[in-house]
Coordinates of C-alpha atoms in Angstrom, one line a residue:
Chain Q
X1 CA -95.5 56.2 163.9
X2 CA -97.8 55.2 166.5
X3 CA -99.1 52.6 164.0
X4 CA -96.2 50.6 163.5
X5 CA -95.5 50.6 167.0
X6 CA -98.1 48.9 167.4
X7 CA -97.7 46.6 164.7
X8 CA -94.6 45.6 165.7
X9 CA -96.2 45.5 169.8
X10 CA -99.1 42.7 167.9
X11 CA -96.3 41.0 166.6
X12 CA -93.6 41.0 169.5
X13 CA -96.8 40.0 171.9
X14 CA -98.1 37.1 169.6
X15 CA -93.9 35.6 169.4
X16 CA -93.8 35.6 172.6
X17 CA -96.5 34.3 174.0
X18 CA -96.3 31.3 170.6
X19 CA -92.5 30.5 171.8
X20 CA -93.5 30.3 176.0
X21 CA -96.2 28.2 174.7
X22 CA -93.8 25.9 173.3
X23 CA -91.2 26.3 176.0
X24 CA -94.1 24.6 177.4
X25 CA -94.7 21.0 175.9
X26 CA -91.1 20.9 174.2
X27 CA -90.3 20.4 178.1
X28 CA -93.1 18.4 179.5
X29 CA -92.6 16.6 175.8
X30 CA -88.7 16.4 175.2
X31 CA -88.5 13.7 178.5
X32 CA -90.6 11.7 177.7
X33 CA -88.7 11.6 173.8
X34 CA -86.2 10.6 174.6
X35 CA -86.7 7.2 177.2
X36 CA -89.0 6.4 174.6
X37 CA -86.5 6.5 172.0
X38 CA -83.2 5.2 174.6
X39 CA -86.2 2.2 175.8
X40 CA -86.4 1.3 171.7
X41 CA -83.1 1.1 172.2
X42 CA -82.9 -1.2 175.0
X43 CA -85.3 -3.1 174.4
X44 CA -83.3 -4.0 170.9
X45 CA -80.3 -4.3 172.8
X46 CA -81.8 -6.7 175.5
X47 CA -83.8 -8.8 172.5
X48 CA -80.3 -9.7 170.9
X49 CA -78.2 -9.8 174.2
X50 CA -79.8 -11.0 177.2
X51 CA -77.2 -11.4 179.9
X52 CA -76.9 -7.7 179.2
X53 CA -75.8 -5.8 182.2
X54 CA -73.8 -2.1 180.8
X55 CA -72.9 -1.3 177.9
X56 CA -70.8 1.7 176.9
X57 CA -70.4 3.9 174.7
X58 CA -68.2 5.0 171.3
X59 CA -68.1 6.5 167.7
X60 CA -65.6 5.5 165.0
X61 CA -66.1 7.2 162.0
X62 CA -69.0 8.5 161.6
X63 CA -70.8 5.3 163.1
X64 CA -70.9 5.3 167.0
X65 CA -71.3 1.6 169.0
X66 CA -71.9 0.4 171.9
X67 CA -69.9 -2.2 173.7
X68 CA -72.3 -4.5 175.8
X69 CA -70.7 -6.0 179.6
X70 CA -72.8 -8.9 180.8
X71 CA -72.4 -9.4 184.7
X72 CA -69.1 -10.1 185.5
X73 CA -67.8 -7.5 183.1
X74 CA -67.0 -9.4 179.7
X75 CA -67.1 -9.1 176.9
X76 CA -70.5 -10.3 175.0
X77 CA -71.4 -8.0 172.0
X78 CA -70.8 -5.0 170.1
X79 CA -73.9 -3.3 168.4
X80 CA -73.7 -0.5 165.7
X81 CA -76.4 2.5 164.6
X82 CA -75.0 2.5 160.8
X83 CA -76.1 5.7 159.3
X84 CA -76.5 4.4 155.4
X85 CA -77.3 6.3 152.5
X86 CA -80.0 4.3 150.4
X87 CA -82.3 4.6 147.4
X88 CA -84.3 7.4 149.0
X89 CA -82.5 9.3 151.8
X90 CA -81.0 7.2 154.6
X91 CA -81.3 4.3 156.9
X92 CA -80.4 4.8 159.9
X93 CA -80.2 0.9 161.7
X94 CA -78.9 -1.4 163.7
X95 CA -75.8 -3.9 163.8
X96 CA -75.5 -6.8 166.1
X97 CA -72.6 -8.6 166.7
X98 CA -71.4 -10.9 169.0
X99 CA -68.0 -11.8 171.0
X100 CA -66.9 -14.2 168.0
X101 CA -67.8 -11.9 165.5
X102 CA -71.2 -13.4 164.5
X103 CA -74.4 -11.2 162.9
X104 CA -77.6 -11.6 165.2
X105 CA -80.2 -8.8 164.5
X106 CA -80.4 -6.3 162.2
X107 CA -82.5 -3.9 163.4
X108 CA -83.7 -0.9 160.6
X109 CA -84.2 2.3 163.0
X110 CA -86.0 4.3 160.4
X111 CA -85.8 4.3 156.5
X112 CA -87.7 5.8 153.6
X113 CA -87.5 3.9 150.1
X114 CA -90.2 3.1 148.2
X115 CA -92.5 1.8 149.8
X116 CA -93.8 -2.0 148.5
X117 CA -90.2 -2.2 146.8
X118 CA -87.5 -1.0 149.0
X119 CA -88.7 -1.5 152.3
X120 CA -87.7 -4.3 151.3
X121 CA -84.8 -4.2 153.4
X122 CA -87.6 -4.3 156.6
X123 CA -88.7 -7.3 155.9
X124 CA -87.4 -10.5 157.9
X125 CA -86.9 -12.2 155.7
X126 CA -84.2 -10.2 153.8
X127 CA -82.4 -9.5 157.3
X128 CA -82.6 -13.1 158.5
X129 CA -79.6 -14.3 155.6
X130 CA -77.5 -12.0 157.6
X131 CA -77.9 -14.0 161.3
X132 CA -74.9 -16.1 161.7
X133 CA -72.8 -14.3 159.1
X134 CA -69.4 -13.3 160.2
X135 CA -67.0 -11.0 159.0
X136 CA -64.7 -14.3 158.5
X137 CA -68.2 -13.9 155.8
X138 CA -67.7 -13.0 152.2
X139 CA -71.3 -10.6 153.2
X140 CA -71.3 -10.5 148.8
X141 CA -75.1 -10.3 146.8
X142 CA -74.6 -12.7 144.6
X143 CA -72.2 -15.1 147.0
X144 CA -73.6 -15.7 150.2
X145 CA -76.8 -13.5 150.9
X146 CA -78.9 -12.1 148.5
X147 CA -79.9 -9.0 146.3
X148 CA -83.8 -8.8 145.7
X149 CA -84.3 -8.3 142.2
X150 CA -86.7 -5.3 142.1
X151 CA -85.0 -3.1 145.1
X152 CA -81.1 -4.1 143.9
X153 CA -79.9 -0.6 144.9
X154 CA -81.6 -0.7 148.5
X155 CA -80.5 -4.0 149.1
X156 CA -77.5 -3.8 147.8
X157 CA -76.5 -0.8 149.6
X158 CA -77.4 -2.8 153.1
X159 CA -75.1 -5.7 152.0
X160 CA -72.4 -3.0 151.5
X161 CA -72.7 -1.7 155.2
X162 CA -72.8 -4.5 157.1
X163 CA -69.7 -6.1 155.4
X164 CA -67.8 -3.0 156.4
X165 CA -69.4 -2.6 160.1
X166 CA -69.1 -5.6 160.1
X167 CA -64.9 -5.4 159.5
X168 CA -64.8 -2.2 161.6
X169 CA -66.7 -3.7 164.7
X170 CA -64.1 -6.8 164.1
X171 CA -61.0 -5.1 163.7
X172 CA -61.7 -2.8 166.8
X173 CA -63.3 -5.2 169.0
X174 CA -63.1 -8.6 168.4
X175 CA -58.7 -8.0 167.6
X176 CA -58.7 -8.6 164.6
X177 CA -56.5 -7.0 162.8
X178 CA -56.6 -5.4 159.3
X179 CA -53.5 -6.2 157.1
X180 CA -51.2 -2.8 156.8
X181 CA -51.0 -2.1 154.0
X182 CA -47.2 -0.5 153.4
X183 CA -46.4 0.3 150.1
X184 CA -42.9 1.0 150.1
X185 CA -43.0 -3.4 149.6
X186 CA -45.4 -3.0 147.2
X187 CA -43.1 -4.1 144.2
X188 CA -43.0 -1.9 141.1
X189 CA -47.0 -3.6 138.7
X190 CA -49.7 -3.2 137.6
X191 CA -52.3 -5.2 139.6
X192 CA -55.5 -6.2 139.3
X193 CA -58.7 -5.3 142.2
X194 CA -61.7 -5.4 142.7
X195 CA -64.7 -5.3 145.2
X196 CA -68.9 -5.9 144.6
X197 CA -70.1 -1.7 144.4
X198 CA -73.8 -0.9 144.5
X199 CA -73.9 -2.5 140.6
X200 CA -71.7 -5.1 140.9
X201 CA -69.4 -6.2 141.3
X202 CA -66.0 -3.1 140.5
X203 CA -62.7 -3.8 138.9
X204 CA -60.6 -1.5 139.3
X205 CA -56.0 -1.5 138.0
X206 CA -53.6 -0.5 139.8
X207 CA -50.4 0.4 139.4
X208 CA -47.0 0.8 141.6
X209 CA -44.3 2.3 141.0
X210 CA -41.4 3.7 143.0
X211 CA -43.2 2.1 146.6
X212 CA -46.4 4.4 145.6
X213 CA -50.1 4.6 143.1
X214 CA -49.0 5.9 140.1
X215 CA -52.6 5.3 138.9
X216 CA -55.8 3.5 139.9
X217 CA -58.3 3.2 136.6
X218 CA -61.7 1.8 136.7
X219 CA -61.9 -1.0 134.0
X220 CA -65.3 -2.5 134.3
X221 CA -68.5 -1.2 136.6
X222 CA -71.4 -1.1 136.4
X223 CA -72.5 1.6 139.1
X224 CA -75.4 3.8 138.2
X225 CA -73.8 6.6 135.9
X226 CA -74.5 9.4 136.9
X227 CA -73.7 9.0 140.7
X228 CA -70.4 7.6 139.6
X229 CA -68.5 10.6 138.7
X230 CA -69.4 11.8 141.9
X231 CA -66.9 8.8 142.8
X232 CA -64.9 8.6 140.0
X233 CA -62.0 10.1 139.3
X234 CA -61.9 12.6 142.4
X235 CA -62.0 9.0 145.0
X236 CA -58.7 7.6 142.9
X237 CA -57.1 10.9 143.1
X238 CA -57.9 12.3 146.3
X239 CA -56.1 7.7 146.9
X240 CA -53.4 9.0 144.1
X241 CA -52.5 12.1 145.9
X242 CA -52.5 11.1 150.1
X243 CA -50.5 7.4 149.1
X244 CA -53.0 6.2 151.9
X245 CA -56.2 3.7 151.7
X246 CA -58.1 6.2 154.3
X247 CA -59.1 8.2 153.0
X248 CA -62.3 11.1 153.4
X249 CA -65.4 8.4 150.9
X250 CA -68.5 11.1 151.9
X251 CA -69.0 11.5 148.3
X252 CA -72.5 11.5 146.5
X253 CA -71.7 7.9 145.8
X254 CA -70.4 6.5 148.7
X255 CA -71.1 2.9 147.6
X256 CA -69.2 3.2 144.6
X257 CA -66.6 4.7 146.6
X258 CA -66.3 2.3 149.1
X259 CA -65.7 -0.4 146.2
X260 CA -63.1 1.1 144.4
X261 CA -60.9 1.6 147.9
X262 CA -61.4 -1.7 148.5
X263 CA -60.4 -3.2 144.9
X264 CA -57.1 -1.0 145.8
X265 CA -56.9 -2.5 149.2
X266 CA -57.6 -6.3 147.5
X267 CA -55.3 -5.2 144.4
X268 CA -51.9 -4.5 146.8
X269 CA -53.1 -6.9 149.7
X270 CA -52.7 -9.2 146.5
X271 CA -49.6 -7.6 145.5
X272 CA -48.1 -8.6 148.2
X273 CA -48.7 -11.4 148.6
X274 CA -51.3 -12.1 151.1
X275 CA -54.9 -14.1 150.2
X276 CA -57.7 -12.2 149.6
X277 CA -61.5 -13.5 150.2
X278 CA -61.8 -12.7 146.1
X279 CA -65.5 -13.3 144.5
X280 CA -65.9 -16.2 143.3
X281 CA -65.1 -15.4 139.6
X282 CA -67.4 -17.7 137.7
X283 CA -70.2 -15.5 139.6
X284 CA -69.7 -12.0 137.5
X285 CA -67.4 -13.1 134.8
X286 CA -68.1 -16.4 133.7
X287 CA -65.3 -19.1 132.8
X288 CA -65.4 -18.9 129.0
X289 CA -65.8 -22.8 126.9
X290 CA -63.7 -23.0 123.8
X291 CA -66.9 -23.7 122.0
X292 CA -65.4 -25.2 119.1
X293 CA -63.7 -28.4 120.7
X294 CA -67.1 -29.5 122.3
X295 CA -68.4 -32.4 119.6
X296 CA -71.3 -32.5 118.1
X297 CA -74.8 -32.5 119.9
X298 CA -77.3 -32.0 123.0
X299 CA -76.6 -31.3 126.4
X300 CA -77.5 -30.7 129.5
X301 CA -76.8 -28.1 131.9
X302 CA -78.9 -27.0 135.0
X303 CA -77.9 -23.9 137.3
X304 CA -79.5 -21.4 140.0
X305 CA -81.9 -18.7 139.0
X306 CA -82.9 -16.8 141.3
X307 CA -86.0 -18.8 142.8
X308 CA -84.6 -22.7 141.8
X309 CA -82.8 -23.9 139.1
X310 CA -82.6 -22.9 135.4
X311 CA -82.3 -26.4 133.6
X312 CA -81.5 -25.3 129.9
X313 CA -80.8 -28.2 126.4
X314 CA -78.1 -26.5 124.6
X315 CA -77.8 -28.3 121.0
X316 CA -74.1 -27.5 119.4
X317 CA -73.5 -28.1 115.5
X318 CA -70.1 -27.7 113.8
X319 CA -68.6 -26.1 117.2
X320 CA -71.0 -23.5 117.6
X321 CA -74.1 -23.2 119.7
X322 CA -77.2 -23.4 117.6
X323 CA -80.4 -22.9 120.0
X324 CA -80.2 -23.2 123.8
X325 CA -83.6 -24.3 124.8
X326 CA -85.2 -23.2 128.9
X327 CA -86.6 -26.6 130.4
X328 CA -87.2 -26.2 133.9
X329 CA -87.2 -22.8 135.7
X330 CA -89.7 -21.6 138.1
X331 CA -88.5 -17.4 137.9
X332 CA -91.0 -14.4 137.9
X333 CA -92.9 -14.6 135.0
X334 CA -92.4 -11.1 134.6
X335 CA -88.3 -10.9 135.0
X336 CA -87.7 -13.9 133.5
X337 CA -89.3 -12.1 130.4
X338 CA -86.4 -9.5 130.1
X339 CA -83.8 -12.3 130.7
X340 CA -85.6 -15.3 127.4
X341 CA -85.1 -15.5 124.9
X342 CA -82.9 -12.1 125.4
X343 CA -80.5 -14.1 127.0
X344 CA -80.1 -17.5 124.9
X345 CA -80.3 -15.0 121.3
X346 CA -77.5 -13.4 123.0
X347 CA -75.1 -16.7 124.2
X348 CA -76.4 -17.7 119.3
X349 CA -75.6 -14.3 118.2
X350 CA -72.3 -13.6 119.7
X351 CA -70.9 -17.3 120.4
X352 CA -70.1 -16.8 123.7
X353 CA -70.9 -16.6 127.3
X354 CA -69.2 -13.3 128.4
X355 CA -73.0 -11.7 127.4
X356 CA -74.4 -8.5 129.7
X357 CA -76.4 -10.3 132.3
X358 CA -77.4 -6.6 133.0
X359 CA -81.3 -6.7 131.8
X360 CA -84.9 -6.5 134.4
X361 CA -84.0 -10.2 135.6
X362 CA -80.9 -10.3 136.4
X363 CA -80.3 -13.3 138.2
X364 CA -82.2 -15.5 135.6
X365 CA -79.7 -14.2 132.7
X366 CA -77.3 -15.1 135.3
X367 CA -79.1 -19.2 136.0
X368 CA -78.9 -19.6 132.5
X369 CA -75.3 -17.9 131.5
X370 CA -74.8 -20.7 134.2
X371 CA -76.7 -22.7 132.5
X372 CA -75.4 -22.9 129.7
X373 CA -71.9 -22.6 130.4
X374 CA -72.7 -25.9 132.7
X375 CA -74.3 -27.9 129.5
X376 CA -71.1 -27.3 127.8
X377 CA -68.3 -27.3 130.2
X378 CA -70.5 -30.9 130.6
X379 CA -69.5 -31.8 127.2
X380 CA -66.6 -31.0 127.4
X381 CA -65.4 -33.6 130.9
X382 CA -67.9 -36.5 129.6
X383 CA -66.0 -36.5 126.2
X384 CA -62.2 -35.5 128.0
X385 CA -62.9 -38.7 129.9
X386 CA -64.2 -40.7 127.7
X387 CA -67.4 -42.5 128.7
X388 CA -69.1 -40.8 126.8
Chain O
X1 CA -131.0 23.2 154.1
X2 CA -132.7 27.0 153.5
X3 CA -134.4 27.2 157.3
X4 CA -131.2 24.8 158.9
X5 CA -129.8 27.7 161.6
X6 CA -126.7 28.9 160.7
X7 CA -124.6 26.8 163.4
X8 CA -125.2 23.8 161.5
X9 CA -123.9 25.2 158.7
X10 CA -120.9 26.6 159.1
X11 CA -121.3 22.8 160.7
X12 CA -122.2 21.0 157.6
X13 CA -120.4 23.2 155.5
X14 CA -116.8 21.6 155.8
X15 CA -118.0 18.1 155.5
X16 CA -119.7 17.5 152.1
X17 CA -120.7 21.0 150.5
X18 CA -117.4 22.3 150.9
X19 CA -115.1 19.7 151.2
X20 CA -111.5 21.0 151.5
X21 CA -110.2 18.0 149.4
X22 CA -112.7 16.2 147.4
X23 CA -115.1 19.5 146.3
X24 CA -112.7 22.6 147.4
X25 CA -109.0 20.5 146.2
X26 CA -106.6 22.4 148.6
X27 CA -104.3 20.7 150.9
X28 CA -103.3 18.3 148.5
X29 CA -100.0 18.0 149.8
X30 CA -100.5 15.7 153.3
X31 CA -103.6 14.1 151.0
X32 CA -101.8 12.7 148.3
X33 CA -98.3 12.3 150.2
X34 CA -99.8 10.2 153.8
X35 CA -102.5 8.3 152.4
X36 CA -100.5 4.4 151.9
X37 CA -102.4 3.9 154.7
X38 CA -105.9 4.0 157.3
X39 CA -103.8 4.5 160.8
X40 CA -101.4 7.4 158.2
X41 CA -103.5 9.3 157.1
X42 CA -107.3 9.2 159.7
X43 CA -103.8 10.7 161.5
X44 CA -103.0 13.3 159.3
X45 CA -106.4 13.7 159.9
X46 CA -106.4 14.0 163.1
X47 CA -103.5 16.4 163.4
X48 CA -105.1 19.1 160.5
X49 CA -108.5 19.3 162.5
X50 CA -107.0 19.4 165.7
X51 CA -104.5 22.8 164.6
X52 CA -107.5 24.5 162.3
X53 CA -110.0 23.9 165.6
X54 CA -107.3 26.0 167.8
X55 CA -106.6 28.1 165.8
X56 CA -109.8 29.5 164.3
X57 CA -110.2 29.7 168.0
X58 CA -107.9 32.2 168.7
X59 CA -107.9 33.7 165.9
X60 CA -111.4 34.4 165.8
X61 CA -110.3 35.7 169.5
X62 CA -108.5 37.6 168.8
X63 CA -110.1 39.4 165.5
X64 CA -110.4 42.7 167.2
X65 CA -106.6 42.9 168.3
X66 CA -105.2 41.8 165.3
X67 CA -104.4 44.8 163.0
X68 CA -105.3 44.4 159.3
X69 CA -101.7 44.8 157.8
X70 CA -99.8 41.7 160.3
X71 CA -103.1 39.7 160.7
X72 CA -101.3 36.8 158.4
X73 CA -98.4 37.2 160.2
X74 CA -100.4 36.6 163.2
X75 CA -101.7 33.5 161.5
X76 CA -98.8 31.7 160.6
X77 CA -97.5 32.4 164.2
X78 CA -100.6 31.1 165.4
X79 CA -100.8 28.2 163.2
X80 CA -97.2 27.4 163.6
X81 CA -97.5 27.4 166.8
X82 CA -100.8 24.4 167.0
X83 CA -98.3 22.9 165.2
X84 CA -95.1 22.4 166.5
X85 CA -97.7 21.3 169.8
X86 CA -99.4 18.7 167.6
X87 CA -95.9 17.5 166.0
X88 CA -94.6 17.2 169.9
X89 CA -97.7 15.4 171.4
X90 CA -97.0 13.2 168.1
X91 CA -93.1 12.3 168.4
X92 CA -94.0 11.8 172.7
X93 CA -96.9 10.2 172.4
X94 CA -97.3 8.6 168.5
X95 CA -94.5 7.6 168.0
X96 CA -95.2 5.3 165.0
X97 CA -97.9 7.7 162.8
X98 CA -94.4 10.4 163.4
X99 CA -92.8 8.8 161.9
X100 CA -94.8 7.9 159.6
X101 CA -96.5 10.8 158.3
X102 CA -92.9 12.7 158.6
X103 CA -92.2 16.0 156.5
X104 CA -96.1 16.4 155.9
X105 CA -96.2 16.7 160.1
X106 CA -94.4 20.3 159.9
X107 CA -96.3 21.2 156.6
X108 CA -99.1 21.3 158.2
X109 CA -98.2 24.7 158.5
X110 CA -99.1 25.7 155.0
X111 CA -102.1 23.8 154.5
X112 CA -103.8 26.3 153.2
X113 CA -107.1 24.8 154.7
X114 CA -106.0 26.3 158.0
X115 CA -104.7 29.8 156.7
X116 CA -107.5 29.7 154.5
X117 CA -110.7 28.7 156.6
X118 CA -107.8 31.4 159.3
X119 CA -108.1 34.7 156.0
X120 CA -111.8 33.5 154.6
X121 CA -113.9 32.8 157.8
X122 CA -112.5 32.1 161.5
X123 CA -111.6 36.5 161.3
X124 CA -114.1 37.9 160.7
X125 CA -116.7 35.4 162.8
X126 CA -117.4 35.0 166.5
X127 CA -116.0 33.0 168.6
X128 CA -118.4 29.7 168.4
X129 CA -119.4 30.2 164.0
X130 CA -115.0 29.7 164.2
X131 CA -115.0 27.1 165.5
X132 CA -118.4 24.4 164.6
X133 CA -116.5 26.5 161.0
X134 CA -112.7 24.3 161.9
X135 CA -114.7 20.8 163.6
X136 CA -116.7 20.2 160.6
X137 CA -114.0 21.2 158.3
X138 CA -111.5 19.3 160.0
X139 CA -113.3 16.0 159.6
X140 CA -114.3 17.0 155.5
X141 CA -110.7 16.8 155.9
X142 CA -110.2 13.6 157.6
X143 CA -112.9 11.8 156.3
X144 CA -112.4 12.4 152.6
X145 CA -108.6 11.0 154.4
X146 CA -110.5 7.8 155.2
X147 CA -111.4 7.4 152.1
X148 CA -108.4 7.8 150.2
X149 CA -106.8 5.6 152.1
X150 CA -109.0 3.3 152.8
X151 CA -109.5 2.8 148.1
X152 CA -105.5 2.8 148.7
X153 CA -104.7 0.3 151.4
X154 CA -106.9 -2.5 150.8
X155 CA -105.5 -1.8 146.8
X156 CA -102.5 -0.8 147.6
X157 CA -101.2 -3.4 150.0
X158 CA -104.4 -5.4 150.4
X159 CA -105.3 -4.8 154.7
X160 CA -106.8 -2.6 156.3
X161 CA -105.1 -0.7 159.9
X162 CA -101.7 -1.7 158.6
X163 CA -99.0 -0.8 158.4
X164 CA -97.8 -3.0 161.4
X165 CA -97.8 -6.6 161.4
X166 CA -99.9 -6.7 164.8
X167 CA -103.2 -4.7 163.7
X168 CA -103.1 -5.1 160.3
X169 CA -105.8 -7.3 158.7
X170 CA -105.2 -8.8 155.4
X171 CA -108.4 -9.0 153.8
X172 CA -107.0 -11.9 150.5
X173 CA -105.8 -14.4 151.8
X174 CA -101.6 -15.1 151.9
X175 CA -102.9 -15.4 148.1
X176 CA -103.3 -12.0 146.9
X177 CA -100.5 -9.4 144.9
X178 CA -101.0 -5.7 145.7
X179 CA -101.5 -3.6 143.0
X180 CA -98.4 -1.8 144.4
X181 CA -99.2 1.0 141.8
X182 CA -101.6 2.1 144.8
X183 CA -99.5 2.1 147.2
X184 CA -96.7 4.5 146.0
X185 CA -97.4 8.4 144.7
X186 CA -99.2 8.4 141.0
X187 CA -101.4 5.4 142.5
X188 CA -102.5 9.0 145.0
X189 CA -102.9 10.5 142.0
X190 CA -105.7 7.9 140.4
X191 CA -107.0 7.3 143.4
X192 CA -108.3 10.9 143.8
X193 CA -109.1 11.3 140.5
X194 CA -110.9 8.8 140.3
X195 CA -112.8 9.4 143.9
X196 CA -113.0 12.9 142.8
X197 CA -115.4 11.4 139.5
X198 CA -117.4 9.6 142.1
X199 CA -118.1 13.1 144.0
X200 CA -119.1 14.7 140.5
X201 CA -121.1 12.3 140.1
X202 CA -122.9 11.9 143.2
X203 CA -123.6 15.6 144.1
X204 CA -124.4 15.8 140.1
X205 CA -127.3 13.0 141.4
X206 CA -128.6 14.4 144.2
X207 CA -128.2 18.4 143.1
X208 CA -125.5 18.9 145.6
X209 CA -125.1 22.1 144.7

């Protein structure tokens, strides 16, 4: 009995001394830590908005925003603190936008992306492509900003997040009215919509009947299957159950979930006759050319790859593509090897440009397809124009 | 070596003969986890060394007062206290290092080098010898991390004193394509394996046993 008491007292004493010590050190370091973090944030803020005089914090959803005012009390911009799921954990970053809605800066606060791969998001080269972009720009990978080959997940997550936050800022602080969708006004029918997901464009088909969404079908996507199941069919089901697009998209696959919601929104906006900035359709699904109409001959075409133009030579004989050779390219050899000759072979075999470009060198692969398309359309144009 | 005093032996033992990383293969988790850059590796080594020295000292001081039945929980509480202190100090004064080391700082608590020295040495030896043992082991651990992180940073990033662009020195010019593998966890295993082979070879050559 006495032994137990002795043991307990020993443990208690050790615990108490330890707690006292920790409290002491905490009291010393805690103010320094907070001060330092605030200081860092303030420095970033002053860097982006040199005329800052005061700011006001606000929370919208899961995002924090500081509305920044100058001496005379005019709003000069907004700086958001955003948490975004990356490839490996949460990416916390600040997004600074000026009062006209242009992005003035991106600052990664913390991340745990793969060193040497996903940490490309911290590089100036990646971040500066956002500078000057506004909420009116598409901010879509492969359109006006580039995802980074080999780090597609990390860079797409950032791109999609920046696009979303730019929209939130525009809607809440810049007086840009978001178009309200009144489901009752949507005529019955089936509508298609698309939005960029994590792996590429995601296509949906939404059916509206009697002013209600009755079904949402994802017709095409390039999301990671293991994550995608977290959002599908959960997200469509939630939209249908609530008959609203204002739903919680915090699933294990938030980017995919947001893409579904955005795609449904786009489809409904089109249905209501609004103009929606639709992604370049030929980027994802090449315009088909009728190969049988192309006269025999050898045609040259070019298109942008990842690093520069890719020039191809296409030989057509009897309405069939018989040979495709790449004349010129500046792609990374390792990645390009994944796209060539696989993609030309695939096009020749299928006699179609609608081939799967998800290789280890997607940008190069798309470049080749576009270059072939360019050659064939060029052949058709010059033929019909009679200039040959 | 035979004639040297036990104090000198206590001190040098941890640096070469019983180096916690290269010989005892203890504390592998931070060894593999944070050694992508020299700054991080050495920072981790020093943080662990500070905890080791402090806990060795305190445990040796208290060795006659702690009943043996509850010694392990007491050791853990003492070690955890020092780790938490180090963590708060790092966060306040070395934020960049704190961010880089991440979860490996709190994990010093379960670093087997520290509990191992407490249990096997400090709890049975007088204060001065325990202190020397802690310093020696701490230097040995830091040294091992320095070597491993130097190999990894030079091969994996082509720099020393990175990742801060202001202090980073690029060793091979702008066109150097670093072996990114060494910057990543598999590279840590490979680099450690190669170093272990070299250390074993050297030990054999110089008859260190």
